[in-house]
Short mmCIF file of C-alpha atoms in Angstrom, two decimals:
data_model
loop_
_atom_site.label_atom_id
_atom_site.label_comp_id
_atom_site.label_asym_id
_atom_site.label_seq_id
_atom_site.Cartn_x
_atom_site.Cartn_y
_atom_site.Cartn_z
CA UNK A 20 7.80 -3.89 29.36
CA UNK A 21 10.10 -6.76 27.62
CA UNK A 22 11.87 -5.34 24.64
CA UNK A 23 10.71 -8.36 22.57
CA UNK A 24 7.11 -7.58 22.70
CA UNK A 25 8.06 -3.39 22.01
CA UNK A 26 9.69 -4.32 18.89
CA UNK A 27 7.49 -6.76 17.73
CA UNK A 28 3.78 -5.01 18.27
CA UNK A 29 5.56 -2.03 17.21
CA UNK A 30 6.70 -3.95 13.63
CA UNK A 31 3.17 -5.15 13.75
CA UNK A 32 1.20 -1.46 14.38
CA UNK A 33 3.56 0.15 11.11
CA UNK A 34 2.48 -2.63 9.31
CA UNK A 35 -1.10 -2.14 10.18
CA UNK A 36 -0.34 1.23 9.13
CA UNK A 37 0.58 1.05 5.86
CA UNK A 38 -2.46 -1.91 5.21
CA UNK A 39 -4.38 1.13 6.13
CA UNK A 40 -2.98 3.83 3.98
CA UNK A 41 -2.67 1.41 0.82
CA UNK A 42 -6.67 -0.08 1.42
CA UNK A 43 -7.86 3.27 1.44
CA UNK A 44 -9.17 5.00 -1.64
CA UNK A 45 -7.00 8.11 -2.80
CA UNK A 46 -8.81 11.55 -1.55
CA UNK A 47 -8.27 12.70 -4.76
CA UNK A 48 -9.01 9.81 -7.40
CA UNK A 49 -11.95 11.71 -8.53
CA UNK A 50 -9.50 14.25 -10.18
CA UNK A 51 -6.99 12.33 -11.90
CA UNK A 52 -7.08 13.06 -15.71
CA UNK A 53 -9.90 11.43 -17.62
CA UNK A 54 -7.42 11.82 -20.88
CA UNK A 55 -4.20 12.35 -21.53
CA UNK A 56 -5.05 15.44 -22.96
CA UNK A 57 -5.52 16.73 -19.42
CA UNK A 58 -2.48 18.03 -19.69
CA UNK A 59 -3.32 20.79 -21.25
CA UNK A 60 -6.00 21.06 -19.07
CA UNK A 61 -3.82 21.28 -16.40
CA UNK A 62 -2.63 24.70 -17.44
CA UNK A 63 -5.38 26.09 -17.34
CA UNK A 64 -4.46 27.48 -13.49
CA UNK A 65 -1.36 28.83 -14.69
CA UNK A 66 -3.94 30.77 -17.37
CA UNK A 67 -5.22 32.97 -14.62
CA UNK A 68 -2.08 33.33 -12.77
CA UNK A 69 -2.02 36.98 -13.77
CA UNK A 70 -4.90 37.63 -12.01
CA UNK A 71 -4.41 35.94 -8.73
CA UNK A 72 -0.97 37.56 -8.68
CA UNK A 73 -2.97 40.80 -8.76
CA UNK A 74 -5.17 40.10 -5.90
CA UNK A 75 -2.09 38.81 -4.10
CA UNK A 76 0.01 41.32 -5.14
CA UNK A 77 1.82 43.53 -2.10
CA UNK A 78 0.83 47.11 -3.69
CA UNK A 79 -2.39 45.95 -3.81
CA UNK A 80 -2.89 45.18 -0.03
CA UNK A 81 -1.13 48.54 0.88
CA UNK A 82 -3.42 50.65 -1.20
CA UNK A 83 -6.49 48.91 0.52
CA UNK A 84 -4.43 49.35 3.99
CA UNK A 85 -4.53 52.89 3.62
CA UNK A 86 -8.88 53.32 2.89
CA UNK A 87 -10.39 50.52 4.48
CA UNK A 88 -11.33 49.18 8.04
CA UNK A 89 -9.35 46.97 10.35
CA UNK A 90 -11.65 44.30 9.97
CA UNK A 91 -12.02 44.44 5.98
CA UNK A 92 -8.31 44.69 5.87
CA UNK A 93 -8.54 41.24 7.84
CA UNK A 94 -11.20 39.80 5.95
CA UNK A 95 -9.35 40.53 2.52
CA UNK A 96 -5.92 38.76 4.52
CA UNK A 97 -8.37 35.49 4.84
CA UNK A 98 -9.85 35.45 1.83
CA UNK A 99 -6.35 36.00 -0.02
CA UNK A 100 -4.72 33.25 2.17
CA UNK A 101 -7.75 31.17 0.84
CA UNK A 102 -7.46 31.69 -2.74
CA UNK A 103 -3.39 31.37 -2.05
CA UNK A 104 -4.34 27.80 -0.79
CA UNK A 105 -6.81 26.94 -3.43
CA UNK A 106 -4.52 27.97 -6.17
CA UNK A 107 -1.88 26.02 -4.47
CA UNK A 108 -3.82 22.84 -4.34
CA UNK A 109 -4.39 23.42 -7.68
CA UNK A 110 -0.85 23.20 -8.76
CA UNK A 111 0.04 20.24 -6.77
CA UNK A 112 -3.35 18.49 -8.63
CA UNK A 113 -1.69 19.55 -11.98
CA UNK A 114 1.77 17.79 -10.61
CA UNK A 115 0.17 15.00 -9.18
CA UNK A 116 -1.25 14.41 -12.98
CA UNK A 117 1.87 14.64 -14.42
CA UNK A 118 2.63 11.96 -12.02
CA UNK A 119 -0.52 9.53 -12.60
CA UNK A 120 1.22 9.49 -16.67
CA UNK A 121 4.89 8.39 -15.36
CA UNK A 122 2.71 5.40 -13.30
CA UNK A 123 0.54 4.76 -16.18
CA UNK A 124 3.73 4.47 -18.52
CA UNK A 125 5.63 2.40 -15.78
CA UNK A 126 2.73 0.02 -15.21
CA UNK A 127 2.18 -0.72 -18.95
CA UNK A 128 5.92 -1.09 -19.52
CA UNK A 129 6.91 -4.59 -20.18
CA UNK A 130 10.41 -3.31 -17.74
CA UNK A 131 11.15 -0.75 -15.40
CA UNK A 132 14.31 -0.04 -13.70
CA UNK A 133 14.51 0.49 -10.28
CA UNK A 134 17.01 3.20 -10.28
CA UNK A 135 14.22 5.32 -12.23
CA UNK A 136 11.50 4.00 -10.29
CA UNK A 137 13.19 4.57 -6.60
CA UNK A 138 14.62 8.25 -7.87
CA UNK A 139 10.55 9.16 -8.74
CA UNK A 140 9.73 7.88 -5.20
CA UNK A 141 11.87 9.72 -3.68
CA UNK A 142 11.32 13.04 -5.79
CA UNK A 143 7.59 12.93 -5.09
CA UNK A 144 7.88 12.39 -1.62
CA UNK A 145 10.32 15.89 -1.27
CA UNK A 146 7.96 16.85 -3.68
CA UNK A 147 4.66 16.52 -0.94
CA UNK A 148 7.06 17.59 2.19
CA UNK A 149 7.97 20.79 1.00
CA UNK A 150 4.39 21.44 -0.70
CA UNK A 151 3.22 20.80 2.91
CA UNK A 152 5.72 22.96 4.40
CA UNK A 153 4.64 25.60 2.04
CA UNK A 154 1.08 25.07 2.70
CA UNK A 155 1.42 25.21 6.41
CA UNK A 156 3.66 28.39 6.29
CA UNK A 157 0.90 29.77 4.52
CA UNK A 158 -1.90 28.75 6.42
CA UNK A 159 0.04 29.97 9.40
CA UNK A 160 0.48 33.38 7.66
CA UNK A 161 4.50 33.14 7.08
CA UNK A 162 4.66 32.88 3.74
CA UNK A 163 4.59 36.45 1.61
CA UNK A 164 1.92 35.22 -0.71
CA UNK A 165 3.38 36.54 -4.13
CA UNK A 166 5.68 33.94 -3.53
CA UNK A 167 3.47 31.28 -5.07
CA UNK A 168 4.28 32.74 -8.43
CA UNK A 169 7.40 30.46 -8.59
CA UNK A 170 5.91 27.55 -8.07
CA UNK A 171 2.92 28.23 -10.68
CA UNK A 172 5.92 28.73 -12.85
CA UNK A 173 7.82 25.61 -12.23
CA UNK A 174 4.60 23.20 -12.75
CA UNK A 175 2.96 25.43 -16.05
CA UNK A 176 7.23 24.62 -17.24
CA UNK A 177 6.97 21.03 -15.96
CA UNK A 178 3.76 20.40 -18.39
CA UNK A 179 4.89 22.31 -21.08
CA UNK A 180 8.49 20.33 -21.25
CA UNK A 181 6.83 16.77 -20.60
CA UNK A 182 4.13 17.61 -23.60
CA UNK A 183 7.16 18.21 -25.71
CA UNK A 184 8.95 15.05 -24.34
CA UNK A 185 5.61 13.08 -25.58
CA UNK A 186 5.69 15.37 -28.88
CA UNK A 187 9.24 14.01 -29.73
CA UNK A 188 8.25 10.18 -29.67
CA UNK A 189 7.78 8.40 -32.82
CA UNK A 190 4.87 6.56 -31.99
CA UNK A 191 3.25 9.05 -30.01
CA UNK A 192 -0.25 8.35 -31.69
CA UNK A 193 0.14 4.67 -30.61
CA UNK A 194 1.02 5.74 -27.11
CA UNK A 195 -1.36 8.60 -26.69
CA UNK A 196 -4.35 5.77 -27.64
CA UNK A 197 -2.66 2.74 -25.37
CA UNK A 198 -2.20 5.91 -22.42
CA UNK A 199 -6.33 6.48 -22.89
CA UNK A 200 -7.36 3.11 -22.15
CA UNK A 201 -6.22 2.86 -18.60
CA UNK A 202 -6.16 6.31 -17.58
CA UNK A 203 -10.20 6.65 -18.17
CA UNK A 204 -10.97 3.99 -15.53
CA UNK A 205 -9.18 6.22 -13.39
CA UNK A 206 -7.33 3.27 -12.55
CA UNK A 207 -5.86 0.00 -13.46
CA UNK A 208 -7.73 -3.23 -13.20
CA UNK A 209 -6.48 -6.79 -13.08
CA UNK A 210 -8.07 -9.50 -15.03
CA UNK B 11 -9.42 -37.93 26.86
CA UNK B 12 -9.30 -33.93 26.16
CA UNK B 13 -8.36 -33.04 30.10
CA UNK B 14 -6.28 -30.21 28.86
CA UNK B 15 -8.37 -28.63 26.47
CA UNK B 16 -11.37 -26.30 27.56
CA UNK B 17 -14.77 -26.63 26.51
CA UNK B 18 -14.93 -23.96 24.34
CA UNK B 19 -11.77 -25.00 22.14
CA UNK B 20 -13.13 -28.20 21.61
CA UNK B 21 -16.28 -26.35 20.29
CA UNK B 22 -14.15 -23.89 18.15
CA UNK B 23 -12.40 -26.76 16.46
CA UNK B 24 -15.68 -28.13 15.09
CA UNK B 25 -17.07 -24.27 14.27
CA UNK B 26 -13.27 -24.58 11.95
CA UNK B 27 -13.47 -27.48 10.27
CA UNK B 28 -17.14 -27.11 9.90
CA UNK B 29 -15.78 -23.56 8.35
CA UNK B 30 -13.00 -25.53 6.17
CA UNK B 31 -15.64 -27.72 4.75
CA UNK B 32 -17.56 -25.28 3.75
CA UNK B 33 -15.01 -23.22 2.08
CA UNK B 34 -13.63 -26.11 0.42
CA UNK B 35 -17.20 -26.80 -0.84
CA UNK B 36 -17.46 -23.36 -2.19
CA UNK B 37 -13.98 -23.42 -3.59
CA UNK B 38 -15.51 -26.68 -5.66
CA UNK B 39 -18.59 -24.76 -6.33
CA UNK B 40 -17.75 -22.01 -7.76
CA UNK B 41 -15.01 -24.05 -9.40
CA UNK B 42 -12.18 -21.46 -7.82
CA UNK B 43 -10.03 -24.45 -7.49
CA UNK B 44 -8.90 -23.67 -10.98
CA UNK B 45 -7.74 -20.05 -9.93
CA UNK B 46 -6.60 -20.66 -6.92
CA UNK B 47 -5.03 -23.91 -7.16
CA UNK B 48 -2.88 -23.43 -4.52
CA UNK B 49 -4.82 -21.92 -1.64
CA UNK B 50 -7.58 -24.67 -2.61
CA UNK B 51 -4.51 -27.45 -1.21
CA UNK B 52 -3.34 -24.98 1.58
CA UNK B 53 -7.64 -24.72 2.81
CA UNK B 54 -7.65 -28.90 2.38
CA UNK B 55 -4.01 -29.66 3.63
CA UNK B 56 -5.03 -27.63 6.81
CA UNK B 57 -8.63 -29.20 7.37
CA UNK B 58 -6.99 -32.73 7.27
CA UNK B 59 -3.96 -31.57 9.69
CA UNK B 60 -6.45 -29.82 11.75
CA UNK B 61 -8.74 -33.38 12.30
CA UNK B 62 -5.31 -35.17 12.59
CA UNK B 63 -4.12 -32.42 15.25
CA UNK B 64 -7.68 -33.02 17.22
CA UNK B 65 -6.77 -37.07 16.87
CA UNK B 66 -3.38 -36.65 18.26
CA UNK B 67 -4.35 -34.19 21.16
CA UNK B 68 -7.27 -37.09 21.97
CA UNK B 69 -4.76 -39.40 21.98
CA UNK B 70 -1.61 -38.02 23.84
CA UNK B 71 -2.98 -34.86 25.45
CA UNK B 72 -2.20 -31.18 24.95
CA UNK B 73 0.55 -30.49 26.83
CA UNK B 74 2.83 -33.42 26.08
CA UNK B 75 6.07 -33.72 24.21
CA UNK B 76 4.80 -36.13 21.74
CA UNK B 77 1.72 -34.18 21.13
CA UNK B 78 3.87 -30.74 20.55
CA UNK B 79 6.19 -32.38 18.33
CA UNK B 80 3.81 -33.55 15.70
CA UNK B 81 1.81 -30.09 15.68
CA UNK B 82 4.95 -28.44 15.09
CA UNK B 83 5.97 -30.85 11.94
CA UNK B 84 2.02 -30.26 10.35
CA UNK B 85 2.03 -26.58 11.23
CA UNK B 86 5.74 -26.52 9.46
CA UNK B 87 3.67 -28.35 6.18
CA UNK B 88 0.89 -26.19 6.76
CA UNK B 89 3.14 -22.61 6.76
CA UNK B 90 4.99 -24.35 3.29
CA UNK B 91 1.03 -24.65 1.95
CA UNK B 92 0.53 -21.26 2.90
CA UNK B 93 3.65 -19.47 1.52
CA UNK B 94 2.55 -20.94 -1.97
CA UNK B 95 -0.54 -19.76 -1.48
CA UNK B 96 0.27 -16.87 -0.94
CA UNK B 97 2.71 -16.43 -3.95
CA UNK B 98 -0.12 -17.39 -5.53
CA UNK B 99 -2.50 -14.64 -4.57
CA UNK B 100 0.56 -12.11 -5.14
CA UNK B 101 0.84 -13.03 -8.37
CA UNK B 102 -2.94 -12.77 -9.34
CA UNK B 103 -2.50 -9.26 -7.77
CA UNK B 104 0.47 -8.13 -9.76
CA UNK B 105 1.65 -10.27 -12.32
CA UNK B 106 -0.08 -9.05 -15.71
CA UNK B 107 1.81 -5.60 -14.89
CA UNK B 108 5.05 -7.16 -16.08
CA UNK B 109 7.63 -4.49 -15.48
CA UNK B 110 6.21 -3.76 -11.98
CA UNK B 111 6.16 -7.35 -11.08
CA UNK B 112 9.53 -8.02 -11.97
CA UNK B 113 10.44 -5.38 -10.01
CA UNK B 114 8.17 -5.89 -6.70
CA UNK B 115 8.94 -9.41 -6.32
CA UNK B 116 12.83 -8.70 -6.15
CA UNK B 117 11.72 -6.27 -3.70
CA UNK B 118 9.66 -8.16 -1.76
CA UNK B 119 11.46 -11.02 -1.11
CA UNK B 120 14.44 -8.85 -0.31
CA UNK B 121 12.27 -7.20 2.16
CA UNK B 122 11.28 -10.84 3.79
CA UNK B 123 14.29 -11.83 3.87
CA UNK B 124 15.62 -8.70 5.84
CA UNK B 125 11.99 -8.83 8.49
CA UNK B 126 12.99 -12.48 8.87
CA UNK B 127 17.00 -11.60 9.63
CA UNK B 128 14.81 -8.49 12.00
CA UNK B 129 12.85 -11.35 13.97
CA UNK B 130 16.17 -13.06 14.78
CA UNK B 131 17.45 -10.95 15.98
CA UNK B 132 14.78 -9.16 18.25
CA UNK B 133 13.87 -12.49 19.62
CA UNK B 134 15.45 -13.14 22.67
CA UNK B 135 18.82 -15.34 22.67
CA UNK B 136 18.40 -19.37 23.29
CA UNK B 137 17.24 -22.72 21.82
CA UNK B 138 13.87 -22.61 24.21
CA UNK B 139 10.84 -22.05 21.86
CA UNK B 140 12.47 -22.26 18.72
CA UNK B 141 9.93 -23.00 16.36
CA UNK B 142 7.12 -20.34 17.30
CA UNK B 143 10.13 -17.88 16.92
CA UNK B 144 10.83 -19.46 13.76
CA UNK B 145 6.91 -19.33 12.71
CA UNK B 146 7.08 -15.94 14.36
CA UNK B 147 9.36 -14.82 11.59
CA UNK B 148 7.74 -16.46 8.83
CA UNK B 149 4.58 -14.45 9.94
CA UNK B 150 6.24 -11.79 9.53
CA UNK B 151 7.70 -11.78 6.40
CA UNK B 152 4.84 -13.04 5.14
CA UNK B 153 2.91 -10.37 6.63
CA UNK B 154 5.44 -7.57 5.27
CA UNK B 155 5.13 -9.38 1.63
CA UNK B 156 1.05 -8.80 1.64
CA UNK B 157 1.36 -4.95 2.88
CA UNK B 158 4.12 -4.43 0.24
CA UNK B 159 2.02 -5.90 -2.43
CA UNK B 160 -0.88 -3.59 -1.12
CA UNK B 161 1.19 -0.40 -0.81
CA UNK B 162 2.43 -1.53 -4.65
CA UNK B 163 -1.03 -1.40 -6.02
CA UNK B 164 -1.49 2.08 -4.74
CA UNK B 165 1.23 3.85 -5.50
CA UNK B 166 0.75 2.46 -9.14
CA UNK B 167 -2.77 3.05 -9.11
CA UNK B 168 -3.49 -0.63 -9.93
CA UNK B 169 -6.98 -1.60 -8.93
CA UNK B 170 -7.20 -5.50 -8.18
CA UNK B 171 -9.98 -8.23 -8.00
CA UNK B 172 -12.08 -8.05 -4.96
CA UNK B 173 -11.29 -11.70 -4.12
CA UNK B 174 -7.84 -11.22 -4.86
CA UNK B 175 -7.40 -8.66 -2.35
CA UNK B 176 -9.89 -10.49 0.50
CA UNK B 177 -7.31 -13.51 0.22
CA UNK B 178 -4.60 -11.17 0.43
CA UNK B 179 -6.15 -9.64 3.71
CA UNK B 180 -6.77 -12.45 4.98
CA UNK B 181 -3.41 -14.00 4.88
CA UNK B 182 -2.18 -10.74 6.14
CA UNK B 183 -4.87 -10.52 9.10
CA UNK B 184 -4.00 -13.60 10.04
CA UNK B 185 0.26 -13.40 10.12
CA UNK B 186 -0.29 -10.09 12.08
CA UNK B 187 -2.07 -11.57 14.83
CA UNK B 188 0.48 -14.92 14.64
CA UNK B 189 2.78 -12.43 15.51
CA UNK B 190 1.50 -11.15 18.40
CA UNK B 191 0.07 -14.41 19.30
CA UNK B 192 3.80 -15.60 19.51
CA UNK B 193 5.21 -12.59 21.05
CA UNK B 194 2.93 -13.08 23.63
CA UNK B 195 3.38 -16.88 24.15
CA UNK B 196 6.98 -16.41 24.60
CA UNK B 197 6.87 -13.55 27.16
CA UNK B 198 4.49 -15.83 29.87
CA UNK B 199 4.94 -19.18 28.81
CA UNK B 200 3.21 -22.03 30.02
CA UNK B 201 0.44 -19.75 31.63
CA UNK B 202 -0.76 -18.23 28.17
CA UNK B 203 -0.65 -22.29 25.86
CA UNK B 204 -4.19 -22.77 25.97
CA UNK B 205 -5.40 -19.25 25.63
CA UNK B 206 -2.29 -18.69 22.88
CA UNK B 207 -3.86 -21.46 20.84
CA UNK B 208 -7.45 -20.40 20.96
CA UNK B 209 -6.68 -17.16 20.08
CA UNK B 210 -4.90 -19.00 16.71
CA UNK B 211 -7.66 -20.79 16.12
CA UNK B 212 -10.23 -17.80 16.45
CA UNK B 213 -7.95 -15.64 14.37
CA UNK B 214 -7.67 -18.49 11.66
CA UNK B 215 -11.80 -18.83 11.88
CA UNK B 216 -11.84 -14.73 11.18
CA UNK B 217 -9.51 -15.59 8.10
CA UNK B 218 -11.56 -18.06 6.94
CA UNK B 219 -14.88 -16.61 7.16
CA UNK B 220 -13.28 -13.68 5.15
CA UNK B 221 -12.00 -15.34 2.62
CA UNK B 222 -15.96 -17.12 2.55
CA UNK B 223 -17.14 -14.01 2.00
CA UNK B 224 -14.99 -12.99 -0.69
CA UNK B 225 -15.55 -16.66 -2.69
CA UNK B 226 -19.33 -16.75 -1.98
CA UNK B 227 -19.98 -13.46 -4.13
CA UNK B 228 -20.14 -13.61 -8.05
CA UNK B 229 -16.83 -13.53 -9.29
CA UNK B 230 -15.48 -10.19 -10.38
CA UNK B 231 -15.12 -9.79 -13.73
CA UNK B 232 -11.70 -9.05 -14.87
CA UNK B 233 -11.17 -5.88 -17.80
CA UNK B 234 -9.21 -7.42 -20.78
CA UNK B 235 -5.40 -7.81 -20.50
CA UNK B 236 -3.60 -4.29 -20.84
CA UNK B 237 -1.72 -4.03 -23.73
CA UNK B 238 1.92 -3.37 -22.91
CA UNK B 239 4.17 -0.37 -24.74
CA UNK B 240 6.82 -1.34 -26.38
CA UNK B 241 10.07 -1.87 -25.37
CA UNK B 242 11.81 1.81 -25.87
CA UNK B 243 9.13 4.12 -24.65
CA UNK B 244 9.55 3.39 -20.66
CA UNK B 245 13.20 3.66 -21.10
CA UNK B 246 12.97 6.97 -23.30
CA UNK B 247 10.11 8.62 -20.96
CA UNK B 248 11.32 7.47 -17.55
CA UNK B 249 14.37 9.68 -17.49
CA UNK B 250 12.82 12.42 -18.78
CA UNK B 251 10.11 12.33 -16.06
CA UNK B 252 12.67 12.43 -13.51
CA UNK B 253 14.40 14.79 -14.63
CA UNK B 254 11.33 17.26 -14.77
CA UNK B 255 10.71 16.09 -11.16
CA UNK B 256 14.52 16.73 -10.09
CA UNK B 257 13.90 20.03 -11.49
CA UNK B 258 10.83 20.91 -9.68
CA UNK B 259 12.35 19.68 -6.96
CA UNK B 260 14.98 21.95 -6.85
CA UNK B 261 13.14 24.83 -7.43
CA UNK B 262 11.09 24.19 -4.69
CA UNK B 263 13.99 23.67 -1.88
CA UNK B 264 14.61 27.42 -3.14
CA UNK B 265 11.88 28.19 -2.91
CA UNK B 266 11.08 26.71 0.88
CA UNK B 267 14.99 28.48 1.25
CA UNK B 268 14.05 31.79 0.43
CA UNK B 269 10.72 31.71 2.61
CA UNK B 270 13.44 30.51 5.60
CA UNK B 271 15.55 33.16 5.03
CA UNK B 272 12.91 36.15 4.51
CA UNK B 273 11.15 34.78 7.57
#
């Protein structure tokens, strides 16, 4: 086949591609804060991180190891990998929120600079690889499942330091009511 | 005498003019001509070129030189109507975010620039067929400019008009399949004219009867205008974001390190 037409219906099929992926609706619109008091909200998984460390925890498993069946000892492995995912989706919802306020501020900001504007772009997307990494390790049973305690730490610090970030603006009232406007449309509109 | 041209293109002529009329009629309507001042000249300039295209091909054929010459000089005039109207849908779609704008439309037209340098040199060396490689990269640039736009409203979260966006998909539709329709032309020649330029014309009638249906609904009503924050608060906040991210971020690659080594 002549290289011409590979490159060019090649071009043409990314760009198709991409039309796609920007047309369609994000999965997760729905849950993108209402507020920006959502925030705090968003803590509210690290709140019970204590006890889904417990059920995760390692001491825990062997102590069941020891007095139950082969297939409850399974069935507890699933339904810990499950609440290890769920949890986990939870935390990248929390990030992803943080995430929705650095758009909302950029899109309402009379300038942005592209060097902070590319360096977000390209933290978010190592960001979503290495969630999905993590996600897959665990899904594939890898990943020791304590280990999520890090990363509930890192995104309960994340929200805690941007709140105080917000805090330490002057006109944080005025910005906290301009930030409510857009972000309760769960969107941006034209005019 | 229309020797060259089949039946069926002769019919799909009428079906687009017919379809230009009518859009131009809406466009009047509806008075859009205000809004879209630009795509209303692109929609006329190309109905008139299109009648004068069907006079010349009556007069001098469809395959001679004359006859390709002066189809290439209107289509040049009508890709010039199109890249303004096209600006001009852009900037409905972006423009009121001014910060974002600024920065997409350096981006943009860097990226056309670079697709256009890209279709130069993937084309294949020589003068033969110049100007649908030319066109070719037009197309494309123009097509990257729409999907950029696009991808831009996403990752912001910016939700546009409906007819915005229909004109914008349009246009896009539209350059994609030029594309091809070009790639393919060039590859077989003189055995793929007549079919090449039905194909255009069909693709331009999909276009068209898209952006009809976008123009023949109410118009969407558009939210106020955003307020903008002042000056300091992007450039106080924006760091500060990143650097929480390049924190994270960090943390994690130990994270996903520690799992690598442990496993």
């Amino acid at each position: 086949m002549n290289l011409t037409l590979i490159l060019f219906f090649g071009f043409v099929a990314l760009l198709l591609l991409a039309l796609g992926w920007a047309l369609r609706k994000p999965r997760n619109a729905r849950n993108l804060p209402t507020d920006p008091h959502a925030l705090e909200e968003g803590q509210r998984h690290v709140d019970y991180l204590p006890q889904i460390r417990q059920a995760l925890a390692a001491a825990d498993y062997d102590f069941l190891s020891k007095r139950v069946s082969r297939g409850a000892l399974q069935r507890v492995r699933r339904d810990r990998r499950g609440i290890a995912l769920a949890y986990l989706s939870a935390l990248r919802g929390d990030f992803q929120n943080l995430l929705c306020m650095a758009s909302v501020i950029a899109v309402l900001s009379p300038e942005v600079a592209a060097a902070h504007e590319f360096e977000r772009l390209r933290l978010t997307t190592k960001f979503a690889w290495q969630y999905q990494m993590i996600r897959w390790k665990l899904m594939a049973g890898f990943a020791p499942l304590p280990q999520l305690d890090g990363l509930s730490a890192l995104v309960s610090g994340l929200s805690v330091r941007m709140e105080a970030a917000l805090k330490e603006l002057g006109e944080r009232a005025a910005l906290t009511a301009e930030l409510a406007s857009p972000m309760n449309r769960g969107g941006l509109s034209a005019v | 005498m229309l020797r060259d041209i089949s039946q069926a293109q002769q019919i799909l002529w009428a079906v687009n003019i017919v379809a230009g009329v009518f859009l131009l009629v809406l466009l009047a309507v509806h008075k859009n001509y205000r809004t879209y001042a630009a795509f209303s000249i692109y929609v006329f300039l190309n109905l008139i070129l299109g009648v004068l295209a069907f006079l010349v091909y009556r007069r001098w054929g469809f395959l001679s030189n004359l006859s390709w010459s002066i189809s290439w000089g209107m289509q040049a005039l009508v890709l010039c109507a199109r890249g303004l109207a096209i600006m001009e849908v852009c900037k409905h779609l972006l423009s009121h975010y001014r910060g974002v704008w600024a920065l997409a439309w350096r981006i943009l037209l860097g990226s056309a620039s670079l697709v256009m340098l890209y279709a130069g040199l993937a084309a294949r060396h020589g003068l033969g067929f110049v100007l649908p490689k030319a066109e070719r990269a037009l197309e494309l640039a123009i097509a990257v400019v729409i999907v950029g736009v696009f991808v831009f409203l996403r990752y912001y979260e910016v939700e546009a008009k409906r007819e915005d966006r229909s004109l914008a998909l349009g246009f896009c539709l539209y350059s994609c399949f030029g594309v091809l329709n070009n790639t393919v032309l060039e590859r077989f020649l003189d055995s793929y004219v007549a079919l090449w330029n039905f194909l255009g014309m069909l693709a331009f009638l999909a276009s068209m009867l898209l952006w009809t249906w976008a123009l023949c609904k109410p118009k969407t009503e558009g939210s106020p205008k955003e307020t903008l924050l002042p000056y300091g608060v992007y450039q106080t906040l924006a760091p500060q974001f990143n650097l929480r991210l390049r924190l994270l971020n960090e943390q994690l690659v130990q994270f996903w390190k520690t799992e690598a080594t442990r496993n």
